[in-house]
């Protein structure tokens, strides 16, 4: 489809002006990055899979009443989304210790946490997205106390939905990251889930084998990333019908 002006280019996605005011087109690239873009590669078919998977999760969230930016998928790599103002935070929800939490606290990866733990990083690539306490967020005006209460409630709802969906297909949701956007309806501001939800931003482990089915496969050189994402898509019944990812091998 004819695209509007490029608005923003990120590491894994590009945003273009949408057909109507207040809309954008989100294009999913095949680029994979890790460690604040120190490690880079092009992973054939990743963008197609993430476009589908993010559609699947956002539509599911929508159907259980969790507001988000997704409007509709346009083609293999593009989706129409609602334009919003991104709150400059990465909202991380953890059910099991892994990644930076395990490193920081010396807790073995895969240890069940006593309850879901939410943490926030300030979105700034130059600073390496530092972890920040809620007090900084409010003091620096990145979000208000009311926003933070709403963000925590949204994050927990996303966690319940995602954990349940994943459990249903034999996958443990270890942790994930979401981003939140502001939209205005007249004078009224609302917070919605934005960006993407995909194996790029979640940790997903097979319940039986513990096999990793997420971006750690790329970060830690554990195998073929497209195969891992294809497996997640296959289990969820979300497989593209043509395009690069359709032909890749499914791992069991
Ligand atoms: N995450 C993400 N983008 C980031 C940082 C983290 O999507 O810039 C996700 C990551 O995939 C994982 C969760 O957030 O599912 C927690 O990541 P963690 O803080 O453990 O950081 P990492 O070990 O990935 O550096």
mmCIF file of N, CA, C and O in Angstrom, residues 111-172:
data_model
loop_
_atom_site.group_PDB
_atom_site.id
_atom_site.type_symbol
_atom_site.label_atom_id
_atom_site.label_comp_id
_atom_site.label_asym_id
_atom_site.label_seq_id
_atom_site.Cartn_x
_atom_site.Cartn_y
_atom_site.Cartn_z
ATOM 1 N N UNK A 111 13.690 -19.353 38.495
ATOM 2 C CA UNK A 111 13.135 -19.407 39.853
ATOM 3 C C UNK A 111 11.810 -18.642 39.880
ATOM 4 O O UNK A 111 11.739 -17.483 39.457
ATOM 5 N N UNK A 112 10.764 -19.305 40.388
ATOM 6 C CA UNK A 112 9.459 -18.651 40.462
ATOM 7 C C UNK A 112 9.509 -17.496 41.458
ATOM 8 O O UNK A 112 10.044 -17.652 42.541
ATOM 9 N N UNK A 113 8.984 -16.356 41.084
ATOM 10 C CA UNK A 113 8.969 -15.212 42.004
ATOM 11 C C UNK A 113 7.748 -15.331 42.910
ATOM 12 O O UNK A 113 6.737 -15.927 42.514
ATOM 13 N N UNK A 114 7.823 -14.765 44.116
ATOM 14 C CA UNK A 114 6.686 -14.902 45.040
ATOM 15 C C UNK A 114 5.396 -14.284 44.498
ATOM 16 O O UNK A 114 4.291 -14.683 44.887
ATOM 17 N N UNK A 115 5.534 -13.321 43.617
ATOM 18 C CA UNK A 115 4.377 -12.688 42.956
ATOM 19 C C UNK A 115 4.920 -11.969 41.723
ATOM 20 O O UNK A 115 6.146 -11.739 41.645
ATOM 21 N N UNK A 116 4.054 -11.614 40.784
ATOM 22 C CA UNK A 116 4.582 -10.873 39.632
ATOM 23 C C UNK A 116 5.236 -9.574 40.104
ATOM 24 O O UNK A 116 4.692 -8.875 40.974
ATOM 25 N N UNK A 117 6.389 -9.296 39.566
ATOM 26 C CA UNK A 117 7.121 -8.084 39.955
ATOM 27 C C UNK A 117 7.191 -7.168 38.733
ATOM 28 O O UNK A 117 7.537 -7.618 37.638
ATOM 29 N N UNK A 118 6.854 -5.907 38.956
ATOM 30 C CA UNK A 118 6.886 -4.937 37.850
ATOM 31 C C UNK A 118 8.042 -3.982 38.075
ATOM 32 O O UNK A 118 8.253 -3.517 39.203
ATOM 33 N N UNK A 119 8.797 -3.721 37.029
ATOM 34 C CA UNK A 119 9.860 -2.725 37.155
ATOM 35 C C UNK A 119 9.872 -1.839 35.926
ATOM 36 O O UNK A 119 9.259 -2.180 34.896
ATOM 37 N N UNK A 120 10.545 -0.723 36.037
ATOM 38 C CA UNK A 120 10.518 0.285 34.972
ATOM 39 C C UNK A 120 11.931 0.685 34.579
ATOM 40 O O UNK A 120 12.781 0.897 35.444
ATOM 41 N N UNK A 121 12.131 0.794 33.248
ATOM 42 C CA UNK A 121 13.393 1.357 32.762
ATOM 43 C C UNK A 121 13.053 2.640 32.030
ATOM 44 O O UNK A 121 12.011 2.726 31.357
ATOM 45 N N UNK A 122 13.953 3.600 32.131
ATOM 46 C CA UNK A 122 13.782 4.849 31.395
ATOM 47 C C UNK A 122 14.278 4.624 29.974
ATOM 48 O O UNK A 122 15.418 4.197 29.771
ATOM 49 N N UNK A 123 13.395 4.885 28.987
ATOM 50 C CA UNK A 123 13.730 4.595 27.587
ATOM 51 C C UNK A 123 14.731 5.624 27.065
ATOM 52 O O UNK A 123 14.347 6.753 26.733
ATOM 53 N N UNK A 124 15.980 5.233 27.041
ATOM 54 C CA UNK A 124 17.022 6.096 26.488
ATOM 55 C C UNK A 124 18.204 5.223 26.081
ATOM 56 O O UNK A 124 18.951 4.744 26.940
ATOM 57 N N UNK A 125 18.322 5.006 24.758
ATOM 58 C CA UNK A 125 19.362 4.104 24.248
ATOM 59 C C UNK A 125 20.759 4.550 24.661
ATOM 60 O O UNK A 125 21.609 3.722 24.982
ATOM 61 N N UNK A 126 20.997 5.880 24.662
ATOM 62 C CA UNK A 126 22.342 6.369 25.015
ATOM 63 C C UNK A 126 22.708 5.998 26.436
ATOM 64 O O UNK A 126 23.878 5.803 26.762
ATOM 65 N N UNK A 127 21.698 5.912 27.290
ATOM 66 C CA UNK A 127 21.957 5.565 28.697
ATOM 67 C C UNK A 127 21.812 4.063 28.942
ATOM 68 O O UNK A 127 22.008 3.585 30.062
ATOM 69 N N UNK A 128 21.409 3.335 27.912
ATOM 70 C CA UNK A 128 21.216 1.885 28.061
ATOM 71 C C UNK A 128 19.957 1.542 28.844
ATOM 72 O O UNK A 128 19.934 0.553 29.585
ATOM 73 N N UNK A 129 18.906 2.341 28.686
ATOM 74 C CA UNK A 129 17.612 2.096 29.345
ATOM 75 C C UNK A 129 17.756 1.753 30.835
ATOM 76 O O UNK A 129 17.466 0.625 31.259
ATOM 77 N N UNK A 130 18.240 2.699 31.648
ATOM 78 C CA UNK A 130 18.483 2.369 33.067
ATOM 79 C C UNK A 130 17.205 2.075 33.851
ATOM 80 O O UNK A 130 16.163 2.695 33.614
ATOM 81 N N UNK A 131 17.326 1.134 34.760
ATOM 82 C CA UNK A 131 16.235 0.815 35.678
ATOM 83 C C UNK A 131 15.983 2.040 36.554
ATOM 84 O O UNK A 131 16.938 2.644 37.043
ATOM 85 N N UNK A 132 14.712 2.416 36.721
ATOM 86 C CA UNK A 132 14.424 3.603 37.551
ATOM 87 C C UNK A 132 13.316 3.295 38.554
ATOM 88 O O UNK A 132 12.362 2.582 38.225
ATOM 89 N N UNK A 133 13.423 3.833 39.762
ATOM 90 C CA UNK A 133 12.336 3.671 40.718
ATOM 91 C C UNK A 133 11.164 4.594 40.364
ATOM 92 O O UNK A 133 11.340 5.602 39.676
ATOM 93 N N UNK A 134 9.985 4.223 40.878
ATOM 94 C CA UNK A 134 8.780 5.007 40.603
ATOM 95 C C UNK A 134 8.967 6.465 41.041
ATOM 96 O O UNK A 134 8.453 7.385 40.403
ATOM 97 N N UNK A 135 9.727 6.653 42.084
ATOM 98 C CA UNK A 135 9.924 8.016 42.583
ATOM 99 C C UNK A 135 10.582 8.921 41.532
ATOM 100 O O UNK A 135 10.224 10.092 41.385
ATOM 101 N N UNK A 136 11.555 8.377 40.793
ATOM 102 C CA UNK A 136 12.190 9.162 39.721
ATOM 103 C C UNK A 136 11.145 9.516 38.660
ATOM 104 O O UNK A 136 11.120 10.627 38.131
ATOM 105 N N UNK A 137 10.319 8.511 38.327
ATOM 106 C CA UNK A 137 9.358 8.678 37.229
ATOM 107 C C UNK A 137 8.416 9.835 37.530
ATOM 108 O O UNK A 137 8.131 10.689 36.690
ATOM 109 N N UNK A 138 7.972 9.876 38.784
ATOM 110 C CA UNK A 138 7.035 10.922 39.169
ATOM 111 C C UNK A 138 7.761 12.259 39.333
ATOM 112 O O UNK A 138 7.330 13.285 38.812
ATOM 113 N N UNK A 139 8.937 12.220 39.988
ATOM 114 C CA UNK A 139 9.687 13.460 40.217
ATOM 115 C C UNK A 139 10.083 14.124 38.896
ATOM 116 O O UNK A 139 10.012 15.342 38.755
ATOM 117 N N UNK A 140 10.497 13.340 37.921
ATOM 118 C CA UNK A 140 10.923 13.910 36.638
ATOM 119 C C UNK A 140 9.757 14.146 35.672
ATOM 120 O O UNK A 140 9.954 14.590 34.543
ATOM 121 N N UNK A 141 8.555 13.774 36.110
ATOM 122 C CA UNK A 141 7.362 14.088 35.314
ATOM 123 C C UNK A 141 7.165 13.189 34.095
ATOM 124 O O UNK A 141 6.426 13.549 33.181
ATOM 125 N N UNK A 142 7.813 12.003 34.074
ATOM 126 C CA UNK A 142 7.602 11.109 32.927
ATOM 127 C C UNK A 142 6.197 10.508 32.971
ATOM 128 O O UNK A 142 5.629 10.161 31.955
ATOM 129 N N UNK A 143 5.666 10.377 34.166
ATOM 130 C CA UNK A 143 4.287 9.912 34.358
ATOM 131 C C UNK A 143 3.847 10.372 35.745
ATOM 132 O O UNK A 143 4.684 10.585 36.630
ATOM 133 N N UNK A 144 2.525 10.526 35.915
ATOM 134 C CA UNK A 144 2.006 10.964 37.220
ATOM 135 C C UNK A 144 1.734 9.740 38.095
ATOM 136 O O UNK A 144 1.757 8.600 37.614
ATOM 137 N N UNK A 145 1.420 9.989 39.357
ATOM 138 C CA UNK A 145 1.066 8.875 40.255
ATOM 139 C C UNK A 145 -0.170 8.132 39.730
ATOM 140 O O UNK A 145 -0.214 6.905 39.732
ATOM 141 N N UNK A 146 -1.141 8.908 39.245
ATOM 142 C CA UNK A 146 -2.344 8.265 38.674
ATOM 143 C C UNK A 146 -1.990 7.417 37.451
ATOM 144 O O UNK A 146 -2.462 6.286 37.305
ATOM 145 N N UNK A 147 -1.113 7.970 36.586
ATOM 146 C CA UNK A 147 -0.649 7.188 35.421
ATOM 147 C C UNK A 147 -0.011 5.886 35.889
ATOM 148 O O UNK A 147 -0.257 4.821 35.319
ATOM 149 N N UNK A 148 0.834 5.978 36.913
ATOM 150 C CA UNK A 148 1.560 4.782 37.360
ATOM 151 C C UNK A 148 0.592 3.727 37.888
ATOM 152 O O UNK A 148 0.773 2.532 37.644
ATOM 153 N N UNK A 149 -0.436 4.175 38.603
ATOM 154 C CA UNK A 149 -1.436 3.211 39.090
ATOM 155 C C UNK A 149 -2.114 2.527 37.903
ATOM 156 O O UNK A 149 -2.313 1.313 37.896
ATOM 157 N N UNK A 150 -2.444 3.319 36.881
ATOM 158 C CA UNK A 150 -3.092 2.754 35.684
ATOM 159 C C UNK A 150 -2.136 1.823 34.929
ATOM 160 O O UNK A 150 -2.544 0.775 34.416
ATOM 161 N N UNK A 151 -0.871 2.225 34.860
ATOM 162 C CA UNK A 151 0.124 1.415 34.128
ATOM 163 C C UNK A 151 0.312 0.062 34.818
ATOM 164 O O UNK A 151 0.366 -0.986 34.169
ATOM 165 N N UNK A 152 0.390 0.082 36.151
ATOM 166 C CA UNK A 152 0.547 -1.182 36.896
ATOM 167 C C UNK A 152 -0.687 -2.072 36.658
ATOM 168 O O UNK A 152 -0.564 -3.276 36.400
ATOM 169 N N UNK A 153 -1.875 -1.472 36.700
ATOM 170 C CA UNK A 153 -3.097 -2.267 36.487
ATOM 171 C C UNK A 153 -3.102 -2.855 35.071
ATOM 172 O O UNK A 153 -3.409 -4.038 34.882
ATOM 173 N N UNK A 154 -2.727 -2.048 34.079
ATOM 174 C CA UNK A 154 -2.670 -2.548 32.689
ATOM 175 C C UNK A 154 -1.655 -3.681 32.570
ATOM 176 O O UNK A 154 -1.935 -4.722 31.977
ATOM 177 N N UNK A 155 -0.477 -3.469 33.150
ATOM 178 C CA UNK A 155 0.602 -4.463 33.033
ATOM 179 C C UNK A 155 0.174 -5.794 33.654
ATOM 180 O O UNK A 155 0.455 -6.859 33.103
ATOM 181 N N UNK A 156 -0.522 -5.731 34.780
ATOM 182 C CA UNK A 156 -0.961 -6.982 35.431
ATOM 183 C C UNK A 156 -2.040 -7.680 34.613
ATOM 184 O O UNK A 156 -2.085 -8.907 34.547
ATOM 185 N N UNK A 157 -2.890 -6.899 33.974
ATOM 186 C CA UNK A 157 -3.916 -7.524 33.113
ATOM 187 C C UNK A 157 -3.270 -8.172 31.905
ATOM 188 O O UNK A 157 -3.643 -9.264 31.487
ATOM 189 N N UNK A 158 -2.290 -7.484 31.316
ATOM 190 C CA UNK A 158 -1.570 -8.078 30.184
ATOM 191 C C UNK A 158 -0.895 -9.371 30.649
ATOM 192 O O UNK A 158 -0.929 -10.397 29.970
ATOM 193 N N UNK A 159 -0.308 -9.330 31.830
ATOM 194 C CA UNK A 159 0.382 -10.515 32.356
ATOM 195 C C UNK A 159 -0.581 -11.687 32.530
ATOM 196 O O UNK A 159 -0.277 -12.814 32.122
ATOM 197 N N UNK A 160 -1.742 -11.425 33.106
ATOM 198 C CA UNK A 160 -2.714 -12.517 33.307
ATOM 199 C C UNK A 160 -3.142 -13.107 31.957
ATOM 200 O O UNK A 160 -3.197 -14.317 31.796
ATOM 201 N N UNK A 161 -3.427 -12.231 31.016
ATOM 202 C CA UNK A 161 -3.866 -12.709 29.698
ATOM 203 C C UNK A 161 -2.760 -13.508 29.010
ATOM 204 O O UNK A 161 -2.966 -14.641 28.568
ATOM 205 N N UNK A 162 -1.578 -12.918 28.950
ATOM 206 C CA UNK A 162 -0.463 -13.561 28.231
ATOM 207 C C UNK A 162 -0.055 -14.874 28.907
ATOM 208 O O UNK A 162 0.233 -15.848 28.230
ATOM 209 N N UNK A 163 -0.017 -14.880 30.244
ATOM 210 C CA UNK A 163 0.359 -16.113 30.956
ATOM 211 C C UNK A 163 -0.626 -17.222 30.625
ATOM 212 O O UNK A 163 -0.235 -18.362 30.395
ATOM 213 N N UNK A 164 -1.925 -16.888 30.621
ATOM 214 C CA UNK A 164 -2.961 -17.888 30.360
ATOM 215 C C UNK A 164 -2.901 -18.416 28.938
ATOM 216 O O UNK A 164 -2.960 -19.626 28.707
ATOM 217 N N UNK A 165 -2.752 -17.496 27.982
ATOM 218 C CA UNK A 165 -2.685 -17.907 26.573
ATOM 219 C C UNK A 165 -1.471 -18.825 26.367
ATOM 220 O O UNK A 165 -1.555 -19.868 25.713
ATOM 221 N N UNK A 166 -0.362 -18.444 26.943
ATOM 222 C CA UNK A 166 0.867 -19.228 26.763
ATOM 223 C C UNK A 166 0.755 -20.584 27.465
ATOM 224 O O UNK A 166 1.169 -21.606 26.917
ATOM 225 N N UNK A 167 0.213 -20.574 28.665
ATOM 226 C CA UNK A 167 0.044 -21.833 29.402
ATOM 227 C C UNK A 167 -0.783 -22.827 28.577
ATOM 228 O O UNK A 167 -0.476 -24.021 28.533
ATOM 229 N N UNK A 168 -1.787 -22.294 27.902
ATOM 230 C CA UNK A 168 -2.665 -23.129 27.069
ATOM 231 C C UNK A 168 -1.931 -23.833 25.937
ATOM 232 O O UNK A 168 -2.419 -24.829 25.410
ATOM 233 N N UNK A 169 -0.770 -23.320 25.536
ATOM 234 C CA UNK A 169 -0.013 -23.976 24.455
ATOM 235 C C UNK A 169 1.339 -24.494 24.972
ATOM 236 O O UNK A 169 2.299 -24.638 24.220
ATOM 237 N N UNK A 170 1.374 -24.748 26.284
ATOM 238 C CA UNK A 170 2.563 -25.405 26.852
ATOM 239 C C UNK A 170 3.785 -24.517 26.977
ATOM 240 O O UNK A 170 4.917 -24.997 26.947
ATOM 241 N N UNK A 171 3.537 -23.222 27.124
ATOM 242 C CA UNK A 171 4.675 -22.283 27.237
ATOM 243 C C UNK A 171 4.553 -21.475 28.531
ATOM 244 O O UNK A 171 3.470 -21.008 28.894
ATOM 245 N N UNK A 172 5.692 -21.319 29.204
ATOM 246 C CA UNK A 172 5.739 -20.533 30.438
ATOM 247 C C UNK A 172 6.152 -19.109 30.096
ATOM 248 O O UNK A 172 7.160 -18.911 29.411
#
